[in-house]
Amino acid sequence: RPGTLITVLAKPDDCERLSQRLLQETGSFGLRIHRSERVCLAREIRRIRTSLGPVEIKIGCRAGAIFSAKPEFESCLKLASKLKKPVRHVWSAAMIECARILNSPSTDG
């Protein structure tokens, strides 16, 4: 018999309502519910200068150390539209600056 896996990410308070809806809509006779925890980095938005102009990036930190730096797509799109360039060109310029941030000695904590 065929099996289908449906993954639902939801708040615990929504479990009963969503379980009822899944049973009603899928025709399944049962559900397996697995609860999980999530660990997140603290997020900060920074405006940086790139070779093409200013772009917002998201910085992910924990315990005073920077673990992640990524361009914000909408910010890259806005600059790309203004410059009439492909978004990937702006994204690449922003990624170069993100790499500099990640590789700077001050990110070690």
XYZ file of C-alpha atoms in Angstrom:
109
model
C 0.000 0.000 0.000
C 1.265 3.476 -0.719
C 2.424 5.765 2.069
C 2.652 9.517 2.093
C 4.747 11.628 4.412
C 3.361 15.044 5.253
C 5.471 17.306 7.443
C 3.789 20.141 9.286
C 5.752 22.763 11.197
C 3.442 24.347 13.722
C 3.127 25.627 17.255
C 2.181 23.015 19.877
C -1.083 24.862 20.558
C -2.176 24.157 16.973
C -1.604 20.386 17.186
C -5.187 19.319 17.873
C -6.714 21.566 15.233
C -4.184 20.547 12.590
C -4.440 16.839 13.479
C -8.192 16.964 13.029
C -7.807 18.728 9.703
C -5.222 16.212 8.423
C -7.385 13.243 9.433
C -10.405 14.845 7.796
C -8.675 15.783 4.544
C -6.339 12.822 3.978
C -8.480 9.839 4.860
C -5.668 8.501 7.059
C -6.560 6.418 10.113
C -3.740 7.825 12.219
C -0.941 10.313 12.578
C 2.530 10.105 14.099
C 3.445 13.286 15.904
C 7.066 14.091 16.633
C 7.896 17.184 18.584
C 11.233 18.860 18.057
C 13.150 21.758 19.452
C 14.935 24.469 17.566
C 18.078 26.360 18.467
C 18.395 29.704 16.708
C 21.089 32.270 16.239
C 20.369 35.821 17.333
C 19.667 37.818 14.169
C 20.740 41.305 13.287
C 20.227 43.241 10.078
C 23.176 45.382 8.957
C 23.559 47.685 5.992
C 26.918 47.127 4.281
C 28.719 48.674 1.338
C 29.407 46.490 -1.676
C 31.200 47.285 -4.909
C 27.754 47.910 -6.433
C 26.178 49.870 -3.593
C 24.600 49.384 -0.164
C 22.841 46.115 0.687
C 21.235 44.796 3.852
C 22.587 41.533 5.230
C 21.446 39.265 8.032
C 24.052 38.412 10.680
C 23.597 35.332 12.887
C 25.363 35.470 16.271
C 25.677 33.328 19.359
C 27.724 33.989 22.494
C 29.260 37.078 20.892
C 30.531 35.226 17.817
C 29.263 35.637 14.259
C 28.288 32.289 12.743
C 26.432 33.387 9.628
C 26.176 36.351 7.283
C 23.853 36.376 4.273
C 22.457 39.035 1.951
C 18.795 39.918 2.220
C 17.248 39.023 -1.131
C 14.798 41.938 -1.241
C 17.624 44.389 -0.634
C 19.671 42.827 -3.457
C 16.637 42.895 -5.737
C 16.027 46.574 -5.036
C 19.631 47.531 -5.820
C 19.713 45.304 -8.910
C 16.541 46.953 -10.233
C 18.002 50.393 -9.609
C 21.239 49.476 -11.417
C 19.479 47.449 -14.129
C 21.739 44.480 -13.341
C 20.938 40.825 -12.625
C 20.184 40.138 -8.953
C 22.918 37.495 -8.941
C 25.534 40.192 -9.590
C 24.407 42.169 -6.549
C 24.090 38.965 -4.502
C 27.658 37.973 -5.424
C 29.016 41.389 -4.444
C 27.190 41.144 -1.123
C 28.489 37.598 -0.533
C 32.062 38.873 -0.909
C 31.434 41.332 1.909
C 29.704 38.643 3.989
C 32.795 36.442 3.601
C 34.971 39.321 4.830
C 32.780 39.681 7.905
C 32.882 35.945 8.602
C 36.652 35.776 8.142
C 37.534 38.837 10.199
C 39.396 38.115 13.474
C 36.691 39.865 15.529
C 34.170 37.082 14.662
C 36.058 34.530 16.769
C 34.271 35.649 19.901
